[in-house]
Every structure is written in C-alpha cells, then in structure tokens.
PDB file of C-alpha atoms in Angstrom:
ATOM      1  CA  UNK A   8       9.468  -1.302   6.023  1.00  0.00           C
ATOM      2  CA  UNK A   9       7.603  -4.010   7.436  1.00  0.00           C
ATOM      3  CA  UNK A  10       8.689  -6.441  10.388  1.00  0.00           C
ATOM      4  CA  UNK A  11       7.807 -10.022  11.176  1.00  0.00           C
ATOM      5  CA  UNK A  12       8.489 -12.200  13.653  1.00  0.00           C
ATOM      6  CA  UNK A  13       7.784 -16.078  13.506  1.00  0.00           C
ATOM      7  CA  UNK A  14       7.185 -17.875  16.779  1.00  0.00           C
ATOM      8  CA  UNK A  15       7.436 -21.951  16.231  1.00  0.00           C
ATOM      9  CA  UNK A  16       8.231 -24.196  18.346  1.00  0.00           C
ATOM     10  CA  UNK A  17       9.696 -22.335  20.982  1.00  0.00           C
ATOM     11  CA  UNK A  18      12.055 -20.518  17.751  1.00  0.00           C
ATOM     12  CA  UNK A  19      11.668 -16.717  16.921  1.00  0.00           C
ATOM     13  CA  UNK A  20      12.672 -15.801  12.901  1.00  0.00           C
ATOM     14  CA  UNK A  21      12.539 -12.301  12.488  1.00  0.00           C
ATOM     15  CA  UNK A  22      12.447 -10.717   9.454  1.00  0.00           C
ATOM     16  CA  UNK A  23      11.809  -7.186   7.459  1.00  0.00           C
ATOM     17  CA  UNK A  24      11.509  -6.168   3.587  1.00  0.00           C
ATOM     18  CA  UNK A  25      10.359  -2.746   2.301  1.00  0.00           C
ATOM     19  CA  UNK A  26       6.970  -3.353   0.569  1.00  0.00           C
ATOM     20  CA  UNK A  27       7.745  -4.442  -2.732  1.00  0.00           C
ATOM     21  CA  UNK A  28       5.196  -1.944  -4.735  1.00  0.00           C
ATOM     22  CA  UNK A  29       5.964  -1.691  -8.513  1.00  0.00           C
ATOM     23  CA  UNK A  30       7.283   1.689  -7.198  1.00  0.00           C
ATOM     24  CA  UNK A  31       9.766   0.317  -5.142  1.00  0.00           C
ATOM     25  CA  UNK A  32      10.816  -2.779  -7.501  1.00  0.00           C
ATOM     26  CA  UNK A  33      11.754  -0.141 -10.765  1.00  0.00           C
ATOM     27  CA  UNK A  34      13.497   2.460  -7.901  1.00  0.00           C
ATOM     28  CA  UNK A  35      15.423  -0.978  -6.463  1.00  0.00           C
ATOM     29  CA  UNK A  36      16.331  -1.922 -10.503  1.00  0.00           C
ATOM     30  CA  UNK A  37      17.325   1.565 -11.734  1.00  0.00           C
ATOM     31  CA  UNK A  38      18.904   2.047  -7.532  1.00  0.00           C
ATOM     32  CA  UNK A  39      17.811   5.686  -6.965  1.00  0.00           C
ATOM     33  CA  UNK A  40      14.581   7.258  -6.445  1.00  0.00           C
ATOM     34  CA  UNK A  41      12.810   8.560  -9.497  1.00  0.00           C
ATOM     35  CA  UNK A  42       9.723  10.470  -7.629  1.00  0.00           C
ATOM     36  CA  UNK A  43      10.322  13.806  -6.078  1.00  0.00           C
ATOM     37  CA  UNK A  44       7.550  15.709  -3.889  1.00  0.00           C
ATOM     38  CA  UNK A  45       4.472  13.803  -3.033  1.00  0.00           C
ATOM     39  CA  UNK A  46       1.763  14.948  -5.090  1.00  0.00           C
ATOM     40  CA  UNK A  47       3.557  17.311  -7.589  1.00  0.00           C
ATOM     41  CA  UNK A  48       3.822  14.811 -10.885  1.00  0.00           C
ATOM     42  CA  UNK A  49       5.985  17.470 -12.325  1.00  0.00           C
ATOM     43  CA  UNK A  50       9.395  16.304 -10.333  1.00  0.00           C
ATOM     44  CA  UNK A  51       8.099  12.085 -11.208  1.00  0.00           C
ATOM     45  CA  UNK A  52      10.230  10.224 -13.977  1.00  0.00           C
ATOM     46  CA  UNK A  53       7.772   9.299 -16.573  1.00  0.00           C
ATOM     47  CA  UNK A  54       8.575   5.369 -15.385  1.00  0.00           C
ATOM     48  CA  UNK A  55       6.919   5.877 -12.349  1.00  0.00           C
ATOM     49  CA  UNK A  56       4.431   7.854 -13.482  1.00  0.00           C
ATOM     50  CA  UNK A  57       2.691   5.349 -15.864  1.00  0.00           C
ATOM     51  CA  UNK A  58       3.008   3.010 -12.874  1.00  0.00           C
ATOM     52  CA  UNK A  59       0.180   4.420 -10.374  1.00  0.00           C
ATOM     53  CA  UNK A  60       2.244   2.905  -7.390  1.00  0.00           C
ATOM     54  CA  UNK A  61       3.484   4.311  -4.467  1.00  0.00           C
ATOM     55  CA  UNK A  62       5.595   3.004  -1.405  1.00  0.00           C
ATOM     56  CA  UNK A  63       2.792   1.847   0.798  1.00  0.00           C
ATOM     57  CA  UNK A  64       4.859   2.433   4.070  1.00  0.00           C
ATOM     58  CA  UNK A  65       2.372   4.160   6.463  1.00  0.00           C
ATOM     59  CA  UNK A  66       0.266   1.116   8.126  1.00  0.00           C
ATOM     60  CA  UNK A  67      -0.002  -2.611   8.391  1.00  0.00           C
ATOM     61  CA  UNK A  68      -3.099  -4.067   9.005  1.00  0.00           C
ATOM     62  CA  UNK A  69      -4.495  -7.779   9.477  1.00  0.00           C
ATOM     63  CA  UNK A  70      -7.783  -8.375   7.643  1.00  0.00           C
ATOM     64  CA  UNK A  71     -10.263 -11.138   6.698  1.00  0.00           C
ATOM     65  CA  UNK A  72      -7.379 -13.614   6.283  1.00  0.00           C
ATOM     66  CA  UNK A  73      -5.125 -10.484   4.502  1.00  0.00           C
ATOM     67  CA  UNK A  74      -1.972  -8.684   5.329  1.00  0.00           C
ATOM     68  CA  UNK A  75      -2.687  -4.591   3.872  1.00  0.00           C
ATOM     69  CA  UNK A  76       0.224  -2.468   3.843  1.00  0.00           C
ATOM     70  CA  UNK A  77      -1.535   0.969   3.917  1.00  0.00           C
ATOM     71  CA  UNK A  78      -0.911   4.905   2.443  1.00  0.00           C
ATOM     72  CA  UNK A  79      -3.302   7.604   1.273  1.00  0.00           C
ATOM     73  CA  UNK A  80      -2.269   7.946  -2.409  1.00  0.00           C
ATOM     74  CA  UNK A  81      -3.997   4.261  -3.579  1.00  0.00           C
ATOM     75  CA  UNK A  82      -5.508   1.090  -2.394  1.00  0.00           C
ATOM     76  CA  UNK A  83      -4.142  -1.264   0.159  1.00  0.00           C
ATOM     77  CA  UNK A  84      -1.410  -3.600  -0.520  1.00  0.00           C
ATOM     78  CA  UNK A  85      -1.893  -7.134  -0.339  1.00  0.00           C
ATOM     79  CA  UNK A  86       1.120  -8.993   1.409  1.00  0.00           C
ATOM     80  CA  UNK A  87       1.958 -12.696   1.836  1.00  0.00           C
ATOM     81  CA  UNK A  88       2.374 -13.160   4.910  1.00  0.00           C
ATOM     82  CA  UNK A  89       4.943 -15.939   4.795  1.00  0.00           C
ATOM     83  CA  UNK A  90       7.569 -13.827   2.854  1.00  0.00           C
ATOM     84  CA  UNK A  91       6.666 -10.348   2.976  1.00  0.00           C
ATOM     85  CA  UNK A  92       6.535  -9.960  -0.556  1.00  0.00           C
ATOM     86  CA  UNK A  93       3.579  -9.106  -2.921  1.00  0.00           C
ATOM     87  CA  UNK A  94       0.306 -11.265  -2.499  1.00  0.00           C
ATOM     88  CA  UNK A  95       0.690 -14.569  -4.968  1.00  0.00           C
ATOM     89  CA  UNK A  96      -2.751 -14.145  -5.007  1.00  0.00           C
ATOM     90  CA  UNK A  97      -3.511 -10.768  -5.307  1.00  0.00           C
ATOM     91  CA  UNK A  98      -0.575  -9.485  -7.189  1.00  0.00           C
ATOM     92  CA  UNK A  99      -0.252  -6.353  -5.403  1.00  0.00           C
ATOM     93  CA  UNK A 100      -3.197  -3.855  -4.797  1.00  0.00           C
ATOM     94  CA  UNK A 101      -6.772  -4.978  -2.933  1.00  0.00           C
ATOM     95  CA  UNK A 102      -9.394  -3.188  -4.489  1.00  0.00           C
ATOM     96  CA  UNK A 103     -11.752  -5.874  -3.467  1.00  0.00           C
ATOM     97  CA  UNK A 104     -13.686  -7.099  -6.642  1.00  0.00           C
ATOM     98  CA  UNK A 105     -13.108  -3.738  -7.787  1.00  0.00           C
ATOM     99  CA  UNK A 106     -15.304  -2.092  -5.329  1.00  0.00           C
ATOM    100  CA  UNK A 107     -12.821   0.210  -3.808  1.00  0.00           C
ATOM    101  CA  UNK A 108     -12.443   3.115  -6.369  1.00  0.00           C
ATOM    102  CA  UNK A 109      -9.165   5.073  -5.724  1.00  0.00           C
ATOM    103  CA  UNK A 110      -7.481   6.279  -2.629  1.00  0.00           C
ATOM    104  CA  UNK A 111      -7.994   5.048   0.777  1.00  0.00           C
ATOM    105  CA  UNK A 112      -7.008   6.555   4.396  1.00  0.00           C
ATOM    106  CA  UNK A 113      -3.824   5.003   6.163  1.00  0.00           C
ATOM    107  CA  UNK A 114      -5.853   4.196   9.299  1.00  0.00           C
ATOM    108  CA  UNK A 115      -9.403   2.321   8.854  1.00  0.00           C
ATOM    109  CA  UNK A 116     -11.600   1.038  11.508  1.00  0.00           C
ATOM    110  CA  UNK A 117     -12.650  -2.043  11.986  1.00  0.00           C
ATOM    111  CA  UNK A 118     -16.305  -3.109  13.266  1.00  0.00           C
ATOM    112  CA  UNK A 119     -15.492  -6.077  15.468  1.00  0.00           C
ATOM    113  CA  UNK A 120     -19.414  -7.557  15.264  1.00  0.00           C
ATOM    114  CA  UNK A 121     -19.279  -8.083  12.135  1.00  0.00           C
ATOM    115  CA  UNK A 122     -15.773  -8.465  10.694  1.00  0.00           C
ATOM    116  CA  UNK A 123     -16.003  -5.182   8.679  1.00  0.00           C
ATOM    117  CA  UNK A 124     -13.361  -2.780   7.645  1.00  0.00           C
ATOM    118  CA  UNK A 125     -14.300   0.890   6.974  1.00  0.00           C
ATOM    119  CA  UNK A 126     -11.700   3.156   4.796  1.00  0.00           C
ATOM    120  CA  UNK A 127     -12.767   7.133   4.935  1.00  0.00           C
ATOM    121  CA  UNK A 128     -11.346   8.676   1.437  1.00  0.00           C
ATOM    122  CA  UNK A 129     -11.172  12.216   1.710  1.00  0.00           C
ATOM    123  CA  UNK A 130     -11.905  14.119  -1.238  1.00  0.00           C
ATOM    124  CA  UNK A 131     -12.445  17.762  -2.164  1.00  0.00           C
ATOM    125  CA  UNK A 132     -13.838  19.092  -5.232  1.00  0.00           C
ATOM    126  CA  UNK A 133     -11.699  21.002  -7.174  1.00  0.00           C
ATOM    127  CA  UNK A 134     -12.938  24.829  -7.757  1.00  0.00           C
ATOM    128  CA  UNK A 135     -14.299  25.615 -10.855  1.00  0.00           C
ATOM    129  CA  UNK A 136     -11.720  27.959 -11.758  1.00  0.00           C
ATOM    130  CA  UNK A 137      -9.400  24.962 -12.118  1.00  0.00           C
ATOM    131  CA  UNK A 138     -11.311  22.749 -14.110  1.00  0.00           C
ATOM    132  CA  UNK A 139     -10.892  24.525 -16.981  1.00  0.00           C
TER     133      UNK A 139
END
C-alpha cells in the first residue's frame, strides 16, 4: 500500500491505494487471491499467470519526474502521482525504452551528480543438470 499526503495551502489530504498492478486489479474483480507461494507457478491460477504482474508493494521511489513502486519479481511501476493509480502515461511497468530487461532489485541507488538510478538484478545460472 502506498501513502500520500498533499500539503496546499496550509490543507493536508491524505490518501492510500494498494498499487493497482494487473495482478491486483483481476484479484480485486474475482475478490480473492489467485497466486499462492512466491516463485512456485505451480499453486498460480492460469489468469495470473499469463499476466506477468505482481503486487509491487516493497518500495516507493521518486525518480526523474516518476513515482516507481518497486519488488524483485519485474520492473518498476510507474504511478501518477496525483491519484495513486497506474501511470496515464506509462500504463503500468517502466522498462525505460525497453532497456531494462526483466527483474530489478527493490532498493536502487541513486548517483546524486548526475541524476542516475542504478538497479542490481541478481541472477544465477541455472545448473546444467536442470536445463535439460
């Protein structure tokens, strides 16, 4: 969940919304969860499966004019900032001109010289007696 709070005019407007992922809009619609353990597709409904989506509920991060909503399984979600909601403009998932090729780490780092934002992906091979 995600928390704002608007400061105008000497007025504070608070408000919160779960990040609305296309994981968590078909969960909301069908009103259960339809994803079991994280990682293990097995326990996954097939309509979250074709979606590639998770909840995107581990960090929030301000960047080059962007709201992310962070989590290690995919990209960063774009947020407008006004209402919480999905990105108008980005419809959901930053992979920046498609430069960023799956998963990202919850917790970047920003260079503050130059405006940059550095992701580390983990990634391990898998061994070759599971690639066949």
């Amino acid at each position: 969940m995600i928390h704002a709070f608007h400061i105008e005019n000497g007025n504070v407007a608070y408000k919160n919304r779960w990040v609305r992922t296309p994981k968590w809009e078909i969960e909301n619609q069908e009103g259960e969860g339809l994803s079991g353990t994280f990682g293990n597709p097995a326990l996954h409904r097939s309509p979250v499966l074709a979606l590639n989506s998770t909840v995107a509920n581990t960090n929030i991060v301000w960047h080059a004019g962007r709201l992310l909503a962070l989590e290690e399984a995919h990209a960063p979600f774009a947020l407008d900032p006004a209402d919480l909601g999905p990105s108008r403009s980005k419809r959901g998932y930053e992979t920046y001109g498609d430069r960023l090729v799956g998963r990202s780490l919850r917790i970047p780092s920003s260079i503050p010289k130059t405006g940059e934002m550095i992701f580390f992906r983990l990634f391990r091979p898998r061994a070759a007696s599971a690639r066949k």
